[in-house]
N, CA, C and O atoms as a DFTB+ gen file, in Angstrom:
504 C
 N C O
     1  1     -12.955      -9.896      11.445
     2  2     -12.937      -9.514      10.029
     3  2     -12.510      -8.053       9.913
     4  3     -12.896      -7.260      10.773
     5  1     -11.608      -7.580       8.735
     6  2     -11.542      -6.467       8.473
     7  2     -11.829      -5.832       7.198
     8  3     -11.475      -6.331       6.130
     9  1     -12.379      -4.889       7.283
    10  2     -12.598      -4.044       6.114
    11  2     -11.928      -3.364       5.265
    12  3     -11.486      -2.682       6.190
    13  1     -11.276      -2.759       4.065
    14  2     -10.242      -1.814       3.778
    15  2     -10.801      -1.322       2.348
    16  3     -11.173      -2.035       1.416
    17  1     -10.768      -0.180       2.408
    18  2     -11.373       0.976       1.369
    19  2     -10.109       2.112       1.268
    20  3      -9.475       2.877       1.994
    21  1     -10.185       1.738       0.057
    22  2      -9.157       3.114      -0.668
    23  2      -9.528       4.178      -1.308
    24  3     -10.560       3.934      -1.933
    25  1      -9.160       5.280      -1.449
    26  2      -9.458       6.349      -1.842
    27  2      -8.076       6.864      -2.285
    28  3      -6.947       6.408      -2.105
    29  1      -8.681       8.330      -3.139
    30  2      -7.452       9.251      -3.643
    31  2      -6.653       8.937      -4.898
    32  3      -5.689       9.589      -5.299
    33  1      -7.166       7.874      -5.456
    34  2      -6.643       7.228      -6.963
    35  2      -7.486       8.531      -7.892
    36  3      -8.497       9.158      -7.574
    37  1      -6.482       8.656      -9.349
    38  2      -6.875       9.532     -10.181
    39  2      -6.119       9.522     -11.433
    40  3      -5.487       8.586     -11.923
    41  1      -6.265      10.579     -11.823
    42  2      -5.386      10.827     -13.163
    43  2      -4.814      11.977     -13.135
    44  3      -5.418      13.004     -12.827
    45  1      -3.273      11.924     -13.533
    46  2      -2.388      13.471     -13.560
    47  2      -1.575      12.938     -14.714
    48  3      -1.638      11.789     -15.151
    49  1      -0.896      13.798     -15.102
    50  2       0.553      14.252     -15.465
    51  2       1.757      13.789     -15.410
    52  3       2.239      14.104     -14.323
    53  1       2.513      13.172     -16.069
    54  2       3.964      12.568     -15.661
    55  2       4.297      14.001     -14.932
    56  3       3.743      15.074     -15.171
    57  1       5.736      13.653     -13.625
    58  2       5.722      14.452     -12.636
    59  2       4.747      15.216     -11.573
    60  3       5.131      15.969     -10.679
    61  1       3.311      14.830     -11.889
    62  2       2.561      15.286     -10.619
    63  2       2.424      14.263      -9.021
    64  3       3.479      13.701      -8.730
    65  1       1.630      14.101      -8.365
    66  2       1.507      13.889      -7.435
    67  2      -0.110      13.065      -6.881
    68  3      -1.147      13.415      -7.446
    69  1      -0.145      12.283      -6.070
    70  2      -1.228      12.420      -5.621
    71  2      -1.142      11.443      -3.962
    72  3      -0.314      10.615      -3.581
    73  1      -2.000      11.830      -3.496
    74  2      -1.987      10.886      -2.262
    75  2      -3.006       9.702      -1.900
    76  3      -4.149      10.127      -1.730
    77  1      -2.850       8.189      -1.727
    78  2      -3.331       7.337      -1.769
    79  2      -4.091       7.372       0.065
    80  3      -3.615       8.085       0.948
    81  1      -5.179       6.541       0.248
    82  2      -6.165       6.820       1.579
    83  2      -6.014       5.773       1.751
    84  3      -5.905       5.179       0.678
    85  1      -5.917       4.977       2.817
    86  2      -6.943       3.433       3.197
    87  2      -7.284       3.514       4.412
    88  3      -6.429       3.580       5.296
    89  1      -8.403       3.521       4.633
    90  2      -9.160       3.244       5.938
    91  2      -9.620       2.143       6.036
    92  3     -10.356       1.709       5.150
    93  1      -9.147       1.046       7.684
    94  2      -9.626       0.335       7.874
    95  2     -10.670       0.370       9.041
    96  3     -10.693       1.308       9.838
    97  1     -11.688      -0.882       9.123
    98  2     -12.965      -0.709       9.697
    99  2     -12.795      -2.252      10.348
   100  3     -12.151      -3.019       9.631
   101  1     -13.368      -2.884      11.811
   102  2     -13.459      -4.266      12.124
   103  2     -11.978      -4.184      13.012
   104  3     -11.363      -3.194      13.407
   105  1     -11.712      -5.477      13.138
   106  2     -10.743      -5.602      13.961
   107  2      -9.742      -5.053      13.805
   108  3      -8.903      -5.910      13.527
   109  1      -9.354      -4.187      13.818
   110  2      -7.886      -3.365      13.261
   111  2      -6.749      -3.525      14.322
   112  3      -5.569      -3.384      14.002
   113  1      -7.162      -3.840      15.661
   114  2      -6.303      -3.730      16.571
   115  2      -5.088      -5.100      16.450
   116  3      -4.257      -4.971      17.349
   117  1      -4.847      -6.204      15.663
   118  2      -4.229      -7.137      15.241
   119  2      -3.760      -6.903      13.749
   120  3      -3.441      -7.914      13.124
   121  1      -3.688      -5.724      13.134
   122  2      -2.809      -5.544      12.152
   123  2      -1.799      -4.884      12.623
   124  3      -1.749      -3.908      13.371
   125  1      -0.814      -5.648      12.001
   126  2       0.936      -4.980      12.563
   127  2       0.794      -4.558      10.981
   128  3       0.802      -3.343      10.786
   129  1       0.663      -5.419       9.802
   130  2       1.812      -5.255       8.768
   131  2       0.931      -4.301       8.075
   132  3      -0.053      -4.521       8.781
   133  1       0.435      -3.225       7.066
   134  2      -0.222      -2.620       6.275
   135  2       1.023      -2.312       5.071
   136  3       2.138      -1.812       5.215
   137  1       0.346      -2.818       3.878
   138  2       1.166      -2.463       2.787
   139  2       0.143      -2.002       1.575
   140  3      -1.078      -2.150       1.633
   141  1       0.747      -1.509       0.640
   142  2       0.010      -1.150      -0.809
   143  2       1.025      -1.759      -2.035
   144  3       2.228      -2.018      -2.083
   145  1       0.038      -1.839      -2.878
   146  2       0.278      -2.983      -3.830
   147  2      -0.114      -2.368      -5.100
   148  3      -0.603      -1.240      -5.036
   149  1      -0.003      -2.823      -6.034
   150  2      -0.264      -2.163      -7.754
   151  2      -0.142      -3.161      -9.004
   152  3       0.894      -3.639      -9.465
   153  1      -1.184      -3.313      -9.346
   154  2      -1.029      -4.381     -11.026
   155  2      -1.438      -3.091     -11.759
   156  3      -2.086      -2.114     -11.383
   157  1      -0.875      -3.390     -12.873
   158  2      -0.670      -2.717     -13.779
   159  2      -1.497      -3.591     -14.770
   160  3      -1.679      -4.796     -14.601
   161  1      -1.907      -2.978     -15.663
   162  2      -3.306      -4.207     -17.066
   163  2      -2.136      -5.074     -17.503
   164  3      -1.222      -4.621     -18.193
   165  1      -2.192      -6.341     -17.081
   166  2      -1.631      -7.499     -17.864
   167  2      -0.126      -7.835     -17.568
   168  3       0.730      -8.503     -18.148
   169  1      -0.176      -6.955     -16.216
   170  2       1.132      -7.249     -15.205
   171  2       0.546      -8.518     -14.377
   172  3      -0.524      -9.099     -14.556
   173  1       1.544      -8.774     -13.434
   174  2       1.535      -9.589     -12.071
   175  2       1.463      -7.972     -11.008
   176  3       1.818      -6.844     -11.349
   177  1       0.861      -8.438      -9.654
   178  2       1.084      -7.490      -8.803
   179  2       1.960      -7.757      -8.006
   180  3       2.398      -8.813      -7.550
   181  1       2.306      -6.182      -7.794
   182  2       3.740      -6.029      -6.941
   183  2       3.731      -5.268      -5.979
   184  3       3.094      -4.218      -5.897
   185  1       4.610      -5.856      -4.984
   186  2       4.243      -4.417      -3.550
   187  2       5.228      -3.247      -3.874
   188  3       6.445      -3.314      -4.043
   189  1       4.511      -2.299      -3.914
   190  2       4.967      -1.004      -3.670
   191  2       5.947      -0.532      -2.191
   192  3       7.133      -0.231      -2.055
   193  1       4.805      -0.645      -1.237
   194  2       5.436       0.031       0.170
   195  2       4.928      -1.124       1.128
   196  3       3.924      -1.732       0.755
   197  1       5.586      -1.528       2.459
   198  2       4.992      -1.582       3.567
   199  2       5.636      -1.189       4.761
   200  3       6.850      -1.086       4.934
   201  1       4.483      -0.921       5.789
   202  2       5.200      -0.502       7.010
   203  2       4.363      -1.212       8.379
   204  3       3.337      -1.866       8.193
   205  1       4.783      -1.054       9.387
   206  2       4.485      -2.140      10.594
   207  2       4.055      -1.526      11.168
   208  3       3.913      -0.414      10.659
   209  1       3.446      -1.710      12.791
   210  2       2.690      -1.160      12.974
   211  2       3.806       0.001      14.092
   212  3       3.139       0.945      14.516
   213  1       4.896       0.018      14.438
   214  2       6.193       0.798      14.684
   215  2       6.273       1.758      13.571
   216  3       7.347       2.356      13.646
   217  1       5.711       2.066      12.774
   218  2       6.337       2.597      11.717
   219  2       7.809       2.385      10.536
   220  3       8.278       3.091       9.643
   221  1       8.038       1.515      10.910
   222  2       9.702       0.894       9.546
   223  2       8.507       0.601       8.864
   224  3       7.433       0.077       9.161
   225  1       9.238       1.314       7.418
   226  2       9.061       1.209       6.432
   227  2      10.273      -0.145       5.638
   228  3      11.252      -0.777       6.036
   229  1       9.271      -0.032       4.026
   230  2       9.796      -0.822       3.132
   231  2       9.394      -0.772       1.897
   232  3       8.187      -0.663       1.682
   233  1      10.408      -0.846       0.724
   234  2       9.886       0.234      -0.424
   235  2       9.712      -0.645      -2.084
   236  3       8.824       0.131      -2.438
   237  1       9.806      -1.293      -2.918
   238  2      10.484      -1.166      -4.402
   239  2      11.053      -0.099      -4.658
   240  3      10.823       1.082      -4.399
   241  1      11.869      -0.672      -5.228
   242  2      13.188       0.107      -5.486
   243  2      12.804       1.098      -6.580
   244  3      13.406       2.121      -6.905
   245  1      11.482       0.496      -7.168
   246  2      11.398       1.244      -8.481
   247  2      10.249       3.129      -7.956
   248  3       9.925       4.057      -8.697
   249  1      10.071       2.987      -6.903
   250  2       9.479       4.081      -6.052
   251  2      10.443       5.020      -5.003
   252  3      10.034       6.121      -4.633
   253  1      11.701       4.508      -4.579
   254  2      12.374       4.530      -3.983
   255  2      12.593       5.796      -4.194
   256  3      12.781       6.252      -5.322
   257  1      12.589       6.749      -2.728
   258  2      12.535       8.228      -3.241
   259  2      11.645       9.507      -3.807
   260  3      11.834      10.722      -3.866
   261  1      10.516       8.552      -4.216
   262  2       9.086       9.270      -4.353
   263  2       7.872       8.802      -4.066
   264  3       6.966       9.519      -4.491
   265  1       7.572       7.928      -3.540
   266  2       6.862       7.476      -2.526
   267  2       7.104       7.363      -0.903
   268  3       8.026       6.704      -0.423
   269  1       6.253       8.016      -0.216
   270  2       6.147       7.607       1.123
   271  2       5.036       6.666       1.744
   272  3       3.894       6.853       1.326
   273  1       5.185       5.916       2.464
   274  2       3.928       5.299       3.136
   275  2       4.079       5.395       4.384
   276  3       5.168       5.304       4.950
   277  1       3.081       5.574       4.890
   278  2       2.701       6.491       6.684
   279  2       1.439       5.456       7.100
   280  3       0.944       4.700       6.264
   281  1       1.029       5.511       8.352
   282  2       0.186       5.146       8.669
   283  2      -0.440       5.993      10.162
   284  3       0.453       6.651      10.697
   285  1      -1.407       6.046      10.675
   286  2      -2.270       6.680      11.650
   287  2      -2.969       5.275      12.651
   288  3      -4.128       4.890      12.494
   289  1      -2.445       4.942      13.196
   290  2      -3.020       3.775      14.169
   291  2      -3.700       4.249      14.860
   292  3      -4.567       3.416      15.122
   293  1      -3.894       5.215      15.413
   294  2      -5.361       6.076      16.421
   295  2      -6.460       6.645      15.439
   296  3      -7.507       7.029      15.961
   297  1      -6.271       6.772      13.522
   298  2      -7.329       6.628      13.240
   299  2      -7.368       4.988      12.122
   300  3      -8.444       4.403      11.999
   301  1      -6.688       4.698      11.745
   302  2      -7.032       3.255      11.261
   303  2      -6.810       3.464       9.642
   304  3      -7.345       2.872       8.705
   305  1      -5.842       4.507       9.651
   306  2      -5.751       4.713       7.995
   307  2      -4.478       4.268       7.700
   308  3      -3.754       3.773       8.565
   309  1      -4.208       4.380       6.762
   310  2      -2.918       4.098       5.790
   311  2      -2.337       4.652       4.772
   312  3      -3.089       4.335       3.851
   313  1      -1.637       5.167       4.400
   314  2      -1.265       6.473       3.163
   315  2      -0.500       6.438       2.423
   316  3       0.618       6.407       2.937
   317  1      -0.501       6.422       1.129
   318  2       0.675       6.615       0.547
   319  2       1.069       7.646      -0.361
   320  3       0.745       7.179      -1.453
   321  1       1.609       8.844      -0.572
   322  2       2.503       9.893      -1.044
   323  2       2.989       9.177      -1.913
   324  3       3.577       8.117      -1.696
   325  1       2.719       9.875      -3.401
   326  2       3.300       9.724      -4.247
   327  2       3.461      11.198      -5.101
   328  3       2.513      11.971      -5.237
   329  1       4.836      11.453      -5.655
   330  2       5.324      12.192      -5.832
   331  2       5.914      11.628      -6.764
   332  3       6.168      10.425      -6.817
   333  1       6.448      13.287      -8.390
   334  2       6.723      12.624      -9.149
   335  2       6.478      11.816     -10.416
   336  3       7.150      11.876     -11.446
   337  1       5.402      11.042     -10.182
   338  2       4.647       9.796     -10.953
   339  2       5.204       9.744     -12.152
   340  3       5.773      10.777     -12.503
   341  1       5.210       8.921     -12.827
   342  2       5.658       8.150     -14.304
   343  2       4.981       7.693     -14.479
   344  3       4.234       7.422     -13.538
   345  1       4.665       7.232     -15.775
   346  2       4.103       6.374     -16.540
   347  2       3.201       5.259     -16.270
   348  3       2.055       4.823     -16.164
   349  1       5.225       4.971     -16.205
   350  2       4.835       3.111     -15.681
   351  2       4.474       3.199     -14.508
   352  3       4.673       2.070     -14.059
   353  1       3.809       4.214     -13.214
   354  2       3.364       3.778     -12.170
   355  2       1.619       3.518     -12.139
   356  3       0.885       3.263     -11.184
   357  1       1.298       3.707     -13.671
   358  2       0.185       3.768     -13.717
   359  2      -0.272       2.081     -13.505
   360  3       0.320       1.141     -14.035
   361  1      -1.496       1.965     -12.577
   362  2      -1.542       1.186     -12.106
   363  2      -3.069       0.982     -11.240
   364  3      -3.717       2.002     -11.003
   365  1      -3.583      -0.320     -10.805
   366  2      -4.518      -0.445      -9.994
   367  2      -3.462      -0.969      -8.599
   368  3      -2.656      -1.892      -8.488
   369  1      -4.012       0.317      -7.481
   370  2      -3.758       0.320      -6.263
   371  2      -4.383      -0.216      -4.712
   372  3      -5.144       0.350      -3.927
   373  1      -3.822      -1.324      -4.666
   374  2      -4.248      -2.000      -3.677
   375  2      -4.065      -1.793      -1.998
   376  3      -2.983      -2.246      -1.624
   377  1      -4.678      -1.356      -1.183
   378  2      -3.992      -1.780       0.447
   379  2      -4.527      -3.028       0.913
   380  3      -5.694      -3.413       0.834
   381  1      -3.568      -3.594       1.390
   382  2      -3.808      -4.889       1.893
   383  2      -3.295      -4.395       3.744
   384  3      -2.854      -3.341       4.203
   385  1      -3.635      -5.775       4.404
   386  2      -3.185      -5.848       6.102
   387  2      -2.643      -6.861       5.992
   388  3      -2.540      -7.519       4.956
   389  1      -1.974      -7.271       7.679
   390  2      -1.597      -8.652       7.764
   391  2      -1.327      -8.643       9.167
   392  3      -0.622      -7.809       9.734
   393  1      -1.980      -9.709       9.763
   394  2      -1.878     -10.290      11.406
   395  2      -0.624     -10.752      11.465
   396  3       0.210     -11.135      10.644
   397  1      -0.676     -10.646      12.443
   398  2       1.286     -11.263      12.872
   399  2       1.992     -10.531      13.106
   400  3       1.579      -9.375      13.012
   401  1       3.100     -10.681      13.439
   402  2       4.213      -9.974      13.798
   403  2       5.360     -10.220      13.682
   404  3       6.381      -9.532      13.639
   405  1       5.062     -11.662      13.613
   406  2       6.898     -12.165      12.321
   407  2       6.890     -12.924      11.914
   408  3       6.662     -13.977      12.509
   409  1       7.240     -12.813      10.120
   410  2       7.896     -13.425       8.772
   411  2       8.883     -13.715       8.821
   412  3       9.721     -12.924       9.254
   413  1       9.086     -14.455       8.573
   414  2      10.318     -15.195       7.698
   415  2      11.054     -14.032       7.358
   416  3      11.891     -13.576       8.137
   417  1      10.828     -13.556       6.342
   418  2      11.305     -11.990       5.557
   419  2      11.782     -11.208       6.295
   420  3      12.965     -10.947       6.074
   421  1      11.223     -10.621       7.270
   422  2      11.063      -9.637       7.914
   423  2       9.662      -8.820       7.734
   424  3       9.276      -7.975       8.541
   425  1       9.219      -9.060       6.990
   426  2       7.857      -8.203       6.183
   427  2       7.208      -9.833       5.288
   428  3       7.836     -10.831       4.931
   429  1       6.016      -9.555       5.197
   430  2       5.147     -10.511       5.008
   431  2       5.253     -10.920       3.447
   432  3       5.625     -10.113       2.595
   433  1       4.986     -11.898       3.236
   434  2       4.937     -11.692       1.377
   435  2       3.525     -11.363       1.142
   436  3       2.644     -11.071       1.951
   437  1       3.491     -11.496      -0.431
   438  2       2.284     -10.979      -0.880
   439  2       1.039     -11.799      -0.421
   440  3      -0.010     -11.218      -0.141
   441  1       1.212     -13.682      -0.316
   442  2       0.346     -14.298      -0.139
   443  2      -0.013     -14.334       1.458
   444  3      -0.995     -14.952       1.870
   445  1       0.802     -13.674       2.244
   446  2       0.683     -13.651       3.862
   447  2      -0.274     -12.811       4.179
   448  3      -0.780     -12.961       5.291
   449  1      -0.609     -12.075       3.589
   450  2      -1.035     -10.905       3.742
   451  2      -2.971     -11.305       3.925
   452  3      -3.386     -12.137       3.117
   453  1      -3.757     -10.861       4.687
   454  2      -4.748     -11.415       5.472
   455  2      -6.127     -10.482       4.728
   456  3      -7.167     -11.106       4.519
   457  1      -6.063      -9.183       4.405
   458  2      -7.219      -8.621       4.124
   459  2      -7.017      -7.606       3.006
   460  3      -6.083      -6.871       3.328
   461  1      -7.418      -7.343       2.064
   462  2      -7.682      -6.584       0.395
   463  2      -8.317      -5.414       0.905
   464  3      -9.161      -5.286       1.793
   465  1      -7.730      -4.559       0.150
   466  2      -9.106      -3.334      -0.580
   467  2      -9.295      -4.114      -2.069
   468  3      -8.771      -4.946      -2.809
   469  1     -10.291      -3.327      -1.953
   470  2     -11.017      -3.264      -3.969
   471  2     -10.206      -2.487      -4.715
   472  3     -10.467      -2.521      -5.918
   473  1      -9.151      -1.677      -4.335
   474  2      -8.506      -0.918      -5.313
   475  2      -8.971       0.480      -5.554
   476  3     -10.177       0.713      -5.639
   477  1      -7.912       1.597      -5.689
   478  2      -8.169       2.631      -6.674
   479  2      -7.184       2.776      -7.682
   480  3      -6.000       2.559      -7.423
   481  1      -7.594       3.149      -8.896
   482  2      -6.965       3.049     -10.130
   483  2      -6.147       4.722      -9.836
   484  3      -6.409       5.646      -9.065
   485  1      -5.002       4.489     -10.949
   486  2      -4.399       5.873     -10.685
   487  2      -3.243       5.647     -11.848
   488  3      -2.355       4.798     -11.770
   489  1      -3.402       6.438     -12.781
   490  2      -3.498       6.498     -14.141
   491  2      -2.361       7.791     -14.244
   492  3      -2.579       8.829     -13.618
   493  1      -1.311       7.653     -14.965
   494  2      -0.335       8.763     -15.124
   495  2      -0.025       8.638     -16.449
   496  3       0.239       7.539     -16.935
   497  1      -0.033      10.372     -17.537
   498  2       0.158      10.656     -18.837
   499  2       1.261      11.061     -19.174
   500  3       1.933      11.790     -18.443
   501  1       1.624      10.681     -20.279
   502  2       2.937      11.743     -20.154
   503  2       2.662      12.829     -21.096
   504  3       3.461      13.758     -21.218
């Protein structure tokens, strides 16, 4: 079983910044895929970023350029840099994992994906 807790969700400013946390806890050593995710109130959710456990990344296009996602495999976290922010990125922020090592895709879909955080919200004004 794995655990995943997010941190670093907030409220700024169209054009500010903030940086997203996820620490995982439990078996971590069988996650390749770690991604972050975002519904928006009365959206569908959508992936933002993911990256493997090599580090390749993978983005929406609609972040493309102001988001980074990183990860720390010797401590079990996951990150995402956001820079920039708009509006519409306001959103509830998810990290999810995923066992395996190859999709179809190349990268897992949303329903492949093996373990949730609870979310941090992260709210941008203009």
């Amino acid at each position: 079983q794995v655990h995943l807790v997010e941190s670093g969700g907030g409220s700024v400013q169209s054009g500010g910044s903030l940086r997203l946390s996820c620490t995982a806890s439990g078996y971590t050593e069988g996650l390749y895929f770690m991604g972050w995710f975002r519904q928006a109130h009365g959206k569908e959710r959508e992936e933002v970023a993911a990256i493997d456990k090599d580090g390749k990344t993978t983005y929406a296009e609609s972040v493309k350029g102001r988001f980074a996602i990183s990860r720390d495999n010797t401590k079990n976290t996951l990150s995402l840099q956001m820079n920039n922010l708009k509006p519409e990125d306001t959103a509830m922020y998810h990290c999810a994992a995923a066992l395996g090592e190859y999709y179809s895709g190349g990268y897992p879909a949303e329903s492949e994906y093996n373990y949730w955080g609870q979310g941090t919200q992260v709210t941008v004004s203009s």
